[in-house]
Coordinates of C-alpha atoms and ligand atoms in Angstrom, one line a residue:
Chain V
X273 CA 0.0 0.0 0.0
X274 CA 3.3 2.5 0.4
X275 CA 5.1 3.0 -2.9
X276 CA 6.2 6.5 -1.6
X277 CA 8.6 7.7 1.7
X278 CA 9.4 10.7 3.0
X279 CA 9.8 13.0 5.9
X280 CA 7.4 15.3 7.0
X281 CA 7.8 18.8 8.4
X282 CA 5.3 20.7 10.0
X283 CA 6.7 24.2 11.0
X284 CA 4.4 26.7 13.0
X285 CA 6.5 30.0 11.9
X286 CA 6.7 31.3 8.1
X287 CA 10.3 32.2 9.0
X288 CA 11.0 28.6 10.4
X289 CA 9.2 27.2 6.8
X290 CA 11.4 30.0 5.2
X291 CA 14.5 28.7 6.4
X292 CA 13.7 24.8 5.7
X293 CA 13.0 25.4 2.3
X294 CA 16.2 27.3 2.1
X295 CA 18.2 24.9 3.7
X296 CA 17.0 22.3 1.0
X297 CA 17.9 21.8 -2.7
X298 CA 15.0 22.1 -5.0
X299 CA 13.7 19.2 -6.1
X300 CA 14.5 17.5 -2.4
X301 CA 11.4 19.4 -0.7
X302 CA 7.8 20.0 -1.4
X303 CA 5.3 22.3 -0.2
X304 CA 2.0 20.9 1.2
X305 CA -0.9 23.0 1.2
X306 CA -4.0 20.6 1.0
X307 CA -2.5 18.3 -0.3
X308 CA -4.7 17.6 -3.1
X309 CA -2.9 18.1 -6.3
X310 CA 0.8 17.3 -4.2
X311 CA -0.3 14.1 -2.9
X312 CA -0.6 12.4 -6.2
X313 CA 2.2 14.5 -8.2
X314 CA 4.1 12.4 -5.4
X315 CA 2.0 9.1 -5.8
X316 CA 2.5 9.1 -9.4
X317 CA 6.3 9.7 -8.8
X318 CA 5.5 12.7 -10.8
X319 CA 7.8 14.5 -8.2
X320 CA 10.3 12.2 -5.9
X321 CA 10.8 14.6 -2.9
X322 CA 12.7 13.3 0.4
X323 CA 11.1 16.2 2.6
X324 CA 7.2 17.5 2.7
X325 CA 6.7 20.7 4.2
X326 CA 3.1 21.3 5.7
X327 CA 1.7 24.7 5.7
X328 CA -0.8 23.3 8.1
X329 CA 0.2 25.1 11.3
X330 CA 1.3 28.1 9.8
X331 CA -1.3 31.4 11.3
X332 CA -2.2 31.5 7.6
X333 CA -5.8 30.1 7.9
X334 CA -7.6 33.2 7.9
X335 CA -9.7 35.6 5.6
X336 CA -10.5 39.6 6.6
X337 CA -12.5 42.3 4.7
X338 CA -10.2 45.3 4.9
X339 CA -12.6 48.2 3.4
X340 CA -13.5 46.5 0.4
X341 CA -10.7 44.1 0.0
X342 CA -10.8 40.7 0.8
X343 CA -8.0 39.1 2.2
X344 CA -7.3 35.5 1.9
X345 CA -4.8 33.4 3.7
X346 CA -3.1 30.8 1.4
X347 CA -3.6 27.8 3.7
X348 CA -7.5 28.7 4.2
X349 CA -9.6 25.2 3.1
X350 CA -11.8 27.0 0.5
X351 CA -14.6 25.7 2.2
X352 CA -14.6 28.5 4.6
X353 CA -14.6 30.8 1.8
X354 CA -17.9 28.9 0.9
X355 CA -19.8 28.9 3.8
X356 CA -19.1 32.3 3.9
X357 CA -22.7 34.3 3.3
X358 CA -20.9 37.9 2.5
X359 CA -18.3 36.2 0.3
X360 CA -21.1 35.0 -1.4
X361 CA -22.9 38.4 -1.5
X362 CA -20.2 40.5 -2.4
X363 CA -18.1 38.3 -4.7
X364 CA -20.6 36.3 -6.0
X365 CA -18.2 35.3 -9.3
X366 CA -15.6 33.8 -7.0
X367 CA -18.1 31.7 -4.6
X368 CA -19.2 30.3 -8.0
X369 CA -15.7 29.6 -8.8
X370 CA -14.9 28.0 -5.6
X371 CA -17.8 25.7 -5.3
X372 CA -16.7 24.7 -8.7
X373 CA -13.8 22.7 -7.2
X374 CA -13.7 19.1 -6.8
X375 CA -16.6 18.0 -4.1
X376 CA -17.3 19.7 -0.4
X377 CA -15.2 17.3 1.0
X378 CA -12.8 18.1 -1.2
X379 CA -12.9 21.9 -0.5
X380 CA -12.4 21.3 3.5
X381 CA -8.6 20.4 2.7
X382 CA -8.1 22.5 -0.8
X383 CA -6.6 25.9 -0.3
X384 CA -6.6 29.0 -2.6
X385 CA -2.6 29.1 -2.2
X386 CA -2.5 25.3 -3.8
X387 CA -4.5 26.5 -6.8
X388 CA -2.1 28.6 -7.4
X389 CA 0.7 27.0 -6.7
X390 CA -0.4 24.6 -8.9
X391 CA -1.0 26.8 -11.7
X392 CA -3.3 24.4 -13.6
X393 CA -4.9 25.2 -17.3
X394 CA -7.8 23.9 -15.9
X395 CA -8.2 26.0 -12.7
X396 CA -11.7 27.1 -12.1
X397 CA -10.4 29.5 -9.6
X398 CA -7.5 32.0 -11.7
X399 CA -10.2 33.2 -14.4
X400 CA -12.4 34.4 -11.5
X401 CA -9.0 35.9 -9.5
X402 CA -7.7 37.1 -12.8
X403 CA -10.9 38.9 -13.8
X404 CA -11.1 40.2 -10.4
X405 CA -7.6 42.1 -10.4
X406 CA -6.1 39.3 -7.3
X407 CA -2.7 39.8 -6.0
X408 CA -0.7 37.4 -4.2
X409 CA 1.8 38.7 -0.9
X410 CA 4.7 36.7 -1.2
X411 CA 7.2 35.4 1.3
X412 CA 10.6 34.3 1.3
X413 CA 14.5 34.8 2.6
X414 CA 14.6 38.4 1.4
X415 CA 11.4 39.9 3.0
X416 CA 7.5 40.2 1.6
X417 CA 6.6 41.1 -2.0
X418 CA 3.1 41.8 -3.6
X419 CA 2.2 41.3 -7.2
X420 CA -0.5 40.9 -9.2
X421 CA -1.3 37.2 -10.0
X422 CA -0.6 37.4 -13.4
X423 CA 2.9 37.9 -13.1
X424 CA 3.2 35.1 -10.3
X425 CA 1.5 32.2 -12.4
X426 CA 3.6 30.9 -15.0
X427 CA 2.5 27.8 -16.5
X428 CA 1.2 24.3 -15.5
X429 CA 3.4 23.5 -12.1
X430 CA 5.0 26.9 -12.6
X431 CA 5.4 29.8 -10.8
X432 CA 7.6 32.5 -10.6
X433 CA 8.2 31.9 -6.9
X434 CA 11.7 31.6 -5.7
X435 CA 12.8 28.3 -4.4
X436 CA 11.7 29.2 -0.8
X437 CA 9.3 31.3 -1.2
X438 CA 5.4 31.3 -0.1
X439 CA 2.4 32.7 -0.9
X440 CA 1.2 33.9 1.9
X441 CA -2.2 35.5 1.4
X442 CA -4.2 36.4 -1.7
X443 CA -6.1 39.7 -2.1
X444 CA -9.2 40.9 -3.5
X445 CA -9.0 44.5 -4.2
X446 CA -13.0 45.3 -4.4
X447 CA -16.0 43.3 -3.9
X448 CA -16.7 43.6 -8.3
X449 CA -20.7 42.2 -9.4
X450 CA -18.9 38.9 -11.0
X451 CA -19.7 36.1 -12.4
X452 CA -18.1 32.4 -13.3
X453 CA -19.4 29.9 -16.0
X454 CA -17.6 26.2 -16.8
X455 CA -18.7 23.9 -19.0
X456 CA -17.9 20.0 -18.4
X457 CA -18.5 16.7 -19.0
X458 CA -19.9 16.0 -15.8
X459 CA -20.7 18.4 -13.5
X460 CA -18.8 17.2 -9.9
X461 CA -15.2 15.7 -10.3
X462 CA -14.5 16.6 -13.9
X463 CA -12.5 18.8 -15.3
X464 CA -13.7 22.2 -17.0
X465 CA -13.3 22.2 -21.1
X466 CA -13.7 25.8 -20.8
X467 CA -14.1 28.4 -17.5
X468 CA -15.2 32.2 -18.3
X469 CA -14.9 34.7 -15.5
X470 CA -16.6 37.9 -16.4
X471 CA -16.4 41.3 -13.5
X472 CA -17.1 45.0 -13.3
X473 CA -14.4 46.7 -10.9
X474 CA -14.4 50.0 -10.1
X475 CA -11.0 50.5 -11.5
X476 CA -11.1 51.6 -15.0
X477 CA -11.0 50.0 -17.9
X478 CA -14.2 48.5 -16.3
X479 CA -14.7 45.7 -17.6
X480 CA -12.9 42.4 -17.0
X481 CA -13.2 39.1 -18.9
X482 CA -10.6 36.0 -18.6
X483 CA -11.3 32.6 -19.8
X484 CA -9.7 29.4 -18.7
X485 CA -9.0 26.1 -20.2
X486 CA -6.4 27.5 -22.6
X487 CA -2.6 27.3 -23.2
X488 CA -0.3 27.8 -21.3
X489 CA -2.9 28.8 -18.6
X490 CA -5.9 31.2 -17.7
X491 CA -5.5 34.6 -19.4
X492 CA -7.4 38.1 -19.5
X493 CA -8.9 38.6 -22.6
X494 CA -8.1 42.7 -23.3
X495 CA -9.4 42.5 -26.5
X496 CA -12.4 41.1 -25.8
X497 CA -12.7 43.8 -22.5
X498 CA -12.5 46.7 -25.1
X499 CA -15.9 45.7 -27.1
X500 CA -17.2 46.6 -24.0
X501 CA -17.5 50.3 -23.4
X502 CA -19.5 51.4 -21.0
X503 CA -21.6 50.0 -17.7
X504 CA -24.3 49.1 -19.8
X505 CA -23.2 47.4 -23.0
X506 CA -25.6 46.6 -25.5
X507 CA -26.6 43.1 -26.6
X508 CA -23.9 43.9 -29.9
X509 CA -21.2 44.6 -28.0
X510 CA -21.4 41.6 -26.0
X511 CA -21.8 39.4 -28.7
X512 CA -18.4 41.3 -30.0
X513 CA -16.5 40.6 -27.1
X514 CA -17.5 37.2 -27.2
X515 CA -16.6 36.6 -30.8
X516 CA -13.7 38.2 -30.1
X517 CA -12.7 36.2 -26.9
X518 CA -13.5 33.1 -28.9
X519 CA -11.3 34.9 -31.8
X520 CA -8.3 35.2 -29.8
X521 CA -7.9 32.8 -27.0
X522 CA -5.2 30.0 -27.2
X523 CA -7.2 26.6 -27.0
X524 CA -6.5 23.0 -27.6
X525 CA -7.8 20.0 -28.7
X526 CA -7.8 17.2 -25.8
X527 CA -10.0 14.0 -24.5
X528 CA -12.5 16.4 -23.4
X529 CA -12.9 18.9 -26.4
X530 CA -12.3 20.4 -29.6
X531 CA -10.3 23.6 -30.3
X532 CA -13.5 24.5 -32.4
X533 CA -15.6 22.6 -29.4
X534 CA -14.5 25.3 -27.2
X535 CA -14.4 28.2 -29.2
X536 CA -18.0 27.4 -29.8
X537 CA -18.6 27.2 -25.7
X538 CA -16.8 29.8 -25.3
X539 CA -18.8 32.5 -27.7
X540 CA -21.6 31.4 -25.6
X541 CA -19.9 31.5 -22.3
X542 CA -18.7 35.2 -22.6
X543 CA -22.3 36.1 -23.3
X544 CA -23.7 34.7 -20.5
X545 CA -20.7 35.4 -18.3
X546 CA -21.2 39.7 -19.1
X547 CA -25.1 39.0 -18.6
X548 CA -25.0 37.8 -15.5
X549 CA -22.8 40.5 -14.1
X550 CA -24.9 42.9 -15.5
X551 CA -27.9 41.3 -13.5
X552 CA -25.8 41.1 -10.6
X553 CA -24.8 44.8 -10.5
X554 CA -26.5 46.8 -7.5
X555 CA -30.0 48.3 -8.3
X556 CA -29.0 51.8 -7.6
X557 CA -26.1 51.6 -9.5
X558 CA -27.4 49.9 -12.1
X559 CA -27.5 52.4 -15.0
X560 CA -30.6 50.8 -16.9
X561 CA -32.6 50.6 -13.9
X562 CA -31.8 53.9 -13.1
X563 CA -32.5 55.1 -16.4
X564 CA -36.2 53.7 -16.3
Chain A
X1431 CA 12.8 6.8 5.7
X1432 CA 10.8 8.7 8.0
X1433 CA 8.3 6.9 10.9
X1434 CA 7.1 8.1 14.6
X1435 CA 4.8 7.1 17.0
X1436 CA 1.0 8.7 15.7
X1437 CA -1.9 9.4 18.3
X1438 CA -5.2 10.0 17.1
X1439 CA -8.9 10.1 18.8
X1440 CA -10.6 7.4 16.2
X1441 CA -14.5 7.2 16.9
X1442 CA -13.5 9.4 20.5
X1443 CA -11.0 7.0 22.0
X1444 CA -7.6 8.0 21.6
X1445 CA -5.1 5.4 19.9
X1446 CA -1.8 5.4 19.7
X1447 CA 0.6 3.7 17.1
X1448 CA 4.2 2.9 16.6
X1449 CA 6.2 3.6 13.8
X1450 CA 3.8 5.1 11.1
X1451 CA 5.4 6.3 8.1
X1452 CA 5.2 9.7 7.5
X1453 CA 3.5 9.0 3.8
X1454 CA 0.9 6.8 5.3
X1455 CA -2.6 8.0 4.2
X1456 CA -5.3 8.2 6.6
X1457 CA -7.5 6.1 5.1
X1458 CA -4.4 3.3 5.2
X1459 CA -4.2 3.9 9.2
X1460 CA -7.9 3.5 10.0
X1461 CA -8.0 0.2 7.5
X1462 CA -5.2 -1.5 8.0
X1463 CA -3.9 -0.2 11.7
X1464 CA -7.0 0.6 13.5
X1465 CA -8.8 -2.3 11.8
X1466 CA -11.8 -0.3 10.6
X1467 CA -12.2 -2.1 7.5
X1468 CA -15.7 0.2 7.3
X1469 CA -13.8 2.8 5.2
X1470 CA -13.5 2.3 1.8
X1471 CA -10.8 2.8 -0.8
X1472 CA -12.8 3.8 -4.0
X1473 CA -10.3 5.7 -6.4
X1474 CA -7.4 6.9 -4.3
X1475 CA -7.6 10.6 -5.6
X1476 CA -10.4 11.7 -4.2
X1477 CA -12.9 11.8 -6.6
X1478 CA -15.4 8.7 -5.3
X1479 CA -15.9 10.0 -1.8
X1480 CA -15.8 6.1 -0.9
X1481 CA -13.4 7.0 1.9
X1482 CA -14.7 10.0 3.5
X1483 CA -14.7 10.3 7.3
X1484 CA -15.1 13.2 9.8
X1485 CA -12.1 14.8 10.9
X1486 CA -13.3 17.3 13.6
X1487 CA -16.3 17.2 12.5
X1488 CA -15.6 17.6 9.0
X1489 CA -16.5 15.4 6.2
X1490 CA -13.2 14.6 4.4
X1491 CA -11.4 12.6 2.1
X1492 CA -9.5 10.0 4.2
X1493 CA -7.1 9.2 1.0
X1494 CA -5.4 12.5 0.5
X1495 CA -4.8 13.2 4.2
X1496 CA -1.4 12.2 5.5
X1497 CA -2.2 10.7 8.9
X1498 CA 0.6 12.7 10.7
X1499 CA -1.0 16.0 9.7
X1500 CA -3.9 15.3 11.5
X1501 CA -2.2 13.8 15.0
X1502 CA -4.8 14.6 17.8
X1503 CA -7.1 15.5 16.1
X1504 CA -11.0 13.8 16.2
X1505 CA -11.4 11.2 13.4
X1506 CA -15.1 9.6 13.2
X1507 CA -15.5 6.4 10.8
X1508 CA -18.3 5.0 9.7
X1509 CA -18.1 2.4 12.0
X1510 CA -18.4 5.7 15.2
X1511 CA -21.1 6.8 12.9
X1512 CA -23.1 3.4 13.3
X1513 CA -22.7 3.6 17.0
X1514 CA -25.0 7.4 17.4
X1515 CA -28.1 7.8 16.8
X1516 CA -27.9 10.0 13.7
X1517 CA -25.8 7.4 12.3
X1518 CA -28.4 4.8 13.1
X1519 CA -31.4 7.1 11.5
X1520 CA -29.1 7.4 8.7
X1521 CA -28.8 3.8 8.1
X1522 CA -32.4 2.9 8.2
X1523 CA -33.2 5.0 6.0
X1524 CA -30.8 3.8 3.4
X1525 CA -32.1 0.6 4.2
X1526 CA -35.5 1.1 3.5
X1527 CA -34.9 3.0 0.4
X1528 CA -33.4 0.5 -0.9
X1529 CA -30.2 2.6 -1.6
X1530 CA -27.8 -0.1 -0.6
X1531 CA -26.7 -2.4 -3.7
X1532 CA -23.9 -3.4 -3.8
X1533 CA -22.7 -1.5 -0.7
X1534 CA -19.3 -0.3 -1.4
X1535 CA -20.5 3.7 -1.5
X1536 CA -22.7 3.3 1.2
X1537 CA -20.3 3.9 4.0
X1538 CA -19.0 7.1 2.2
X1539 CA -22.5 8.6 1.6
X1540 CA -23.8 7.7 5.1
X1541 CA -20.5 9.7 7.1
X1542 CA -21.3 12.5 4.1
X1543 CA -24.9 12.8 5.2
X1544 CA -24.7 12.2 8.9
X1545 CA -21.5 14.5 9.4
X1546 CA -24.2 17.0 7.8
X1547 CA -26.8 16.3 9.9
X1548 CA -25.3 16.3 13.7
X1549 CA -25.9 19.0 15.8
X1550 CA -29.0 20.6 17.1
X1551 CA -31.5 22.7 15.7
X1552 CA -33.4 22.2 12.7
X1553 CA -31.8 20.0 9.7
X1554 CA -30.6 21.9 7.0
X1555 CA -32.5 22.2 3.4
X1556 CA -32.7 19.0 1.3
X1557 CA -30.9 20.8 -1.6
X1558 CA -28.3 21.8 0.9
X1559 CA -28.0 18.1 2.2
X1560 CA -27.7 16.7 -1.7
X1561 CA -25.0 19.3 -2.7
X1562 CA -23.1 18.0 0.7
X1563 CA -23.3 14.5 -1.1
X1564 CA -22.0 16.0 -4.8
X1565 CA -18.2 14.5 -4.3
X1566 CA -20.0 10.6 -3.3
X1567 CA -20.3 8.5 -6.3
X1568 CA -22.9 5.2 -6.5
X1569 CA -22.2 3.0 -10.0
X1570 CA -25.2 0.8 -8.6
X1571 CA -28.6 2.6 -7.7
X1572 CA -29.1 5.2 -10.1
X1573 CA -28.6 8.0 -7.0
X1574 CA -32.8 7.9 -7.1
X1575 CA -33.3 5.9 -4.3
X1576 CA -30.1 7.6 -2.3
X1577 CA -32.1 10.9 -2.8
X1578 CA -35.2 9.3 -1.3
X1579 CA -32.8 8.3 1.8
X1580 CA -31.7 11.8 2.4
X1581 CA -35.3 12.8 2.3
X1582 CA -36.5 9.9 4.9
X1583 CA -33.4 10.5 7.1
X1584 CA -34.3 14.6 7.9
X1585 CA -37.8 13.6 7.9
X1586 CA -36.6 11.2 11.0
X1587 CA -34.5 14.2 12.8
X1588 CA -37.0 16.8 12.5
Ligands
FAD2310 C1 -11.0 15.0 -7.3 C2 -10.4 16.3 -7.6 C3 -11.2 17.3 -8.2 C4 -10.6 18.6 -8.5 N1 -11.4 19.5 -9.1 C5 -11.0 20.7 -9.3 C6 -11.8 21.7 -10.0 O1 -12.9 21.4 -10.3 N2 -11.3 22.9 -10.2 C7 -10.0 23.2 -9.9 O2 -9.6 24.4 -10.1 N3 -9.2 22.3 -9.2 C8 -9.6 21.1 -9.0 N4 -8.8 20.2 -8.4 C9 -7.4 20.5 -8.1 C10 -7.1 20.9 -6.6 O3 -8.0 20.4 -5.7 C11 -7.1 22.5 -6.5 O4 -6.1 23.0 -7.4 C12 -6.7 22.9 -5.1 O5 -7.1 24.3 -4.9 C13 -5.3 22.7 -4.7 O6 -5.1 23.2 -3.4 P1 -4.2 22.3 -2.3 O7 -4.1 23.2 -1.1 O8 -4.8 21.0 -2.1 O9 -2.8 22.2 -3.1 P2 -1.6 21.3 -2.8 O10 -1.8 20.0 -3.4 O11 -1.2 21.3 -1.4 O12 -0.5 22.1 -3.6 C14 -0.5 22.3 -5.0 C15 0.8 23.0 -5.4 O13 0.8 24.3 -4.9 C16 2.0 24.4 -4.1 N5 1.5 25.3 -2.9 C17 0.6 25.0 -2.0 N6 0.4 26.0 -1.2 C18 1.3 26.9 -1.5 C19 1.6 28.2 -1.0 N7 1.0 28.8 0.1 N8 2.6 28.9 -1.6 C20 3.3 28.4 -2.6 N9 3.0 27.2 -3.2 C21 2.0 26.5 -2.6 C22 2.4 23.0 -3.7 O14 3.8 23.0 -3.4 C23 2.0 22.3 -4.9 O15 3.0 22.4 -5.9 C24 -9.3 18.9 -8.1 C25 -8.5 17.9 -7.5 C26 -9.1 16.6 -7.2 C27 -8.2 15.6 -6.5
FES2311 S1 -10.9 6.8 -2.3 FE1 -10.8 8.7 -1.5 S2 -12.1 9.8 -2.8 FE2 -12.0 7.9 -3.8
FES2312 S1 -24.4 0.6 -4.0 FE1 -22.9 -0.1 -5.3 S2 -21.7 1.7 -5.6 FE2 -23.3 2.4 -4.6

């Protein structure tokens, strides 16, 4: 029943975790999170590592609203996220997103910083973070650093994290009227073919549209954001952006779709995605209700 | 390479064992050091739910926990399970659903929906019960007569 050994490390301090992974050369450690992903990278000898390091007892299992930003700890089971009744109010795109990952009792070990860290083409979770301006705080041997999540994700089990550095929280600059829509094969336990995150932040350009399911991961679509040009886009525009998200993005043909599969998801996706935001936006500030 | 002594509270006794691996897999200490036999390995990668237990309450997927990261902590199988009387309401109404075939899910589904169901107060919302079960696969009953369970069992705790 044991294929696989190694030694695990459960530090309580980031600068004790710091100084492990420092002390190690790559390749000889891992980071465990929730273990999710790691646990068969290392089963399927995907990775051979001699040390795991947990993030369990780290004091990173938190979230705070700070104004309008949420703040996520990396090592939070996204499950607390979920049950969360203002997450769900005032990100509504990224409770979508979360409950779109794996099964309940999946989500009570799976953390944000793991999703990340694992940087998969398939995430359900990067569109929404992407569309939603997310930056990642960043730990390590020379100090904190904070950067949008864009430049941090790289490619599938790529970052550009140093060799002992962490993420230590994620943030949520402004609770945006959101939304996120995946198509699969079957609905729990399966991967997406295609995941569309659409948002309206307060920080202009407005508009915000990324799609996952592409090559080499999750991207922002700016092309597609520019068809949209004001609060209120009309039912052309939309379909513009969404022809030209379908236009531009990078897919691929797999076992679970098409290229021309996905495109075709995907024009109908974006749609939705910017229609749903628009529905979600509050009343007052809604410019078509107020208009009436 | 790696082994210490492991204590864990299984079904609210605390155990001890020697030399546990530091790879070992809950759902490997329950079976095959504790003896509880009740928890199933399904898929190995959680995606069957076959194996889910409570840890602190929580329903959770026995095969992708290390054992060692959850030393002292509260670990109900469904063998605990059987032994309360949610567990027991639980069962009986899978029984008399007829959502038992041939078996091998119903440990996992049962844990799933009584871990949900514990507490006081009123039971939550059917819908809210079934999504709770969304990660539990069945290959035998068609899920129709699991759905009836889930029904029969709040019914019971109301
Ligand atoms: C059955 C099943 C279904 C799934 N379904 C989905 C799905 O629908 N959508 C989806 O997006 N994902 C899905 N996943 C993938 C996975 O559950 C998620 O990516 C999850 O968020 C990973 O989190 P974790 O904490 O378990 O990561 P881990 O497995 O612990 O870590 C993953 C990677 O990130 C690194 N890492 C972890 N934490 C940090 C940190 N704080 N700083 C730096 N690096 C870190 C690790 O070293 C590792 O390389 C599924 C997985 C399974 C097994
Ligand atoms: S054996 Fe754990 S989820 Fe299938
Ligand atoms: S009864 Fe056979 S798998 Fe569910």
């Amino acid at each position: 029943m044991l294929i696989v050994s190694f030694q695990l490390v459960q530090p309580s301090t980031p600068e004790e975790a710091i100084r492990l992974l420092s002390r190690s050369a790559a390749g000889d450690i891992a980071v465990l999170g929730g273990g999710t992903d790691l646990l068969s990278d290392i089963e399927q000898a995907r990775i051979t590592p001699k040390q795991v390091l947990s993030l369990r007892n780290l004091p990173w299992r938190y979230f705070r609203w700070e104004g309008n930003s949420l703040v996520v700890g990396s090592t939070l089971p996204l499950r607390a996220l979920e049950l969360d009744p203002h997450v769900q109010r005032r990100l509504p795109g990224l409770w979508e997103a979360i409950r779109d990952v794996g099964s309940p009792a999946l989500r009570s070990r799976a953390t944000l910083g793991g999703n990340l860290g694992r940087c998969s083409p398939a995430s359900d979770l990067i569109p929404i973070l992407l569309a939603l301006d997310a930056r990642a705080r960043i730990v390590g041997p020379s100090g904190v650093r904070e950067h949008p999540i864009d430049i941090v994700l790289q490619e599938s089990r790529r970052t550009s994290l140093g060799p002992a550095e962490l993420i230590e929280s994620v943030i949520l600059p402004s609770s945006a009227p959101s939304a996120y829509l995946w198509q699969r094969v079957q609905p729990v336990n399966d991967i997406s073919q295609v995941g569309v995150a659409a948002a309206f932040v307060p920080e202009g350009p407005h508009w915000r549209i990324a799609l996952g399911g592409l090559q080499p991961r999750a991207r922002r679509l700016s092309e597609a954001e520019a068809m949209l040009r004001s609060a209120r886009p009309t039912h052309l525009e939309m379909e513009l952006a969404a022809q030209e998200a379908a236009r531009r993005a990078e897919f691929v043909s797999d076992k679970r779709a098409t290229e021309s599969y996905r495109r075709r998801l995907v024009t109908v996706l974006v749609r939705r995605a910017i229609q749903t935001t628009l529905d979600r936006m509050p009343k007052a500030a809604h410019p078509r209700k107020a208009a009436s | 390479m790696s082994d210490g002594p492991l204590t864990l509270t299984i079904n609210g006794k605390p155990q001890q064992f020697e030399r546990v691996p530091d790879a070992e897999r809950l759902l490997d200490t329950l079976r095959w050091r504790a003896g509880l036999k009740g928890t199933k390995e399904g898929c190995r990668t959680g995606g069957c739910g076959a194996c889910t237990v409570l840890v602190n309450g929580e329903p959770t997927l026995s095969c992708l926990v290390l054992s060692h990261e959850v030393s002292g902590e509260n670990v109900t199988t469904i063998e605990g399970v059987a032994a309360e009387k949610v567990g027991r309401i639980v069962i009986r109404a899978f029984a008399e659903a007829g959502a038992v075939q041939c078996g091998y899910c119903t440990p996992g589904f049962v844990v799933a929906l009584a871990g949900q169901l514990q507490g006081d107060g009123t039971p939550p919302s059917v819908a809210s019960l079934l999504d709770g079960l969304e990660g539990n696969l069945c290959r035998c009953t068609g899920y129709r007569a699991i759905q009836k369970a889930v029904v029969a069992a709040r019914e019971a705790l109301k």
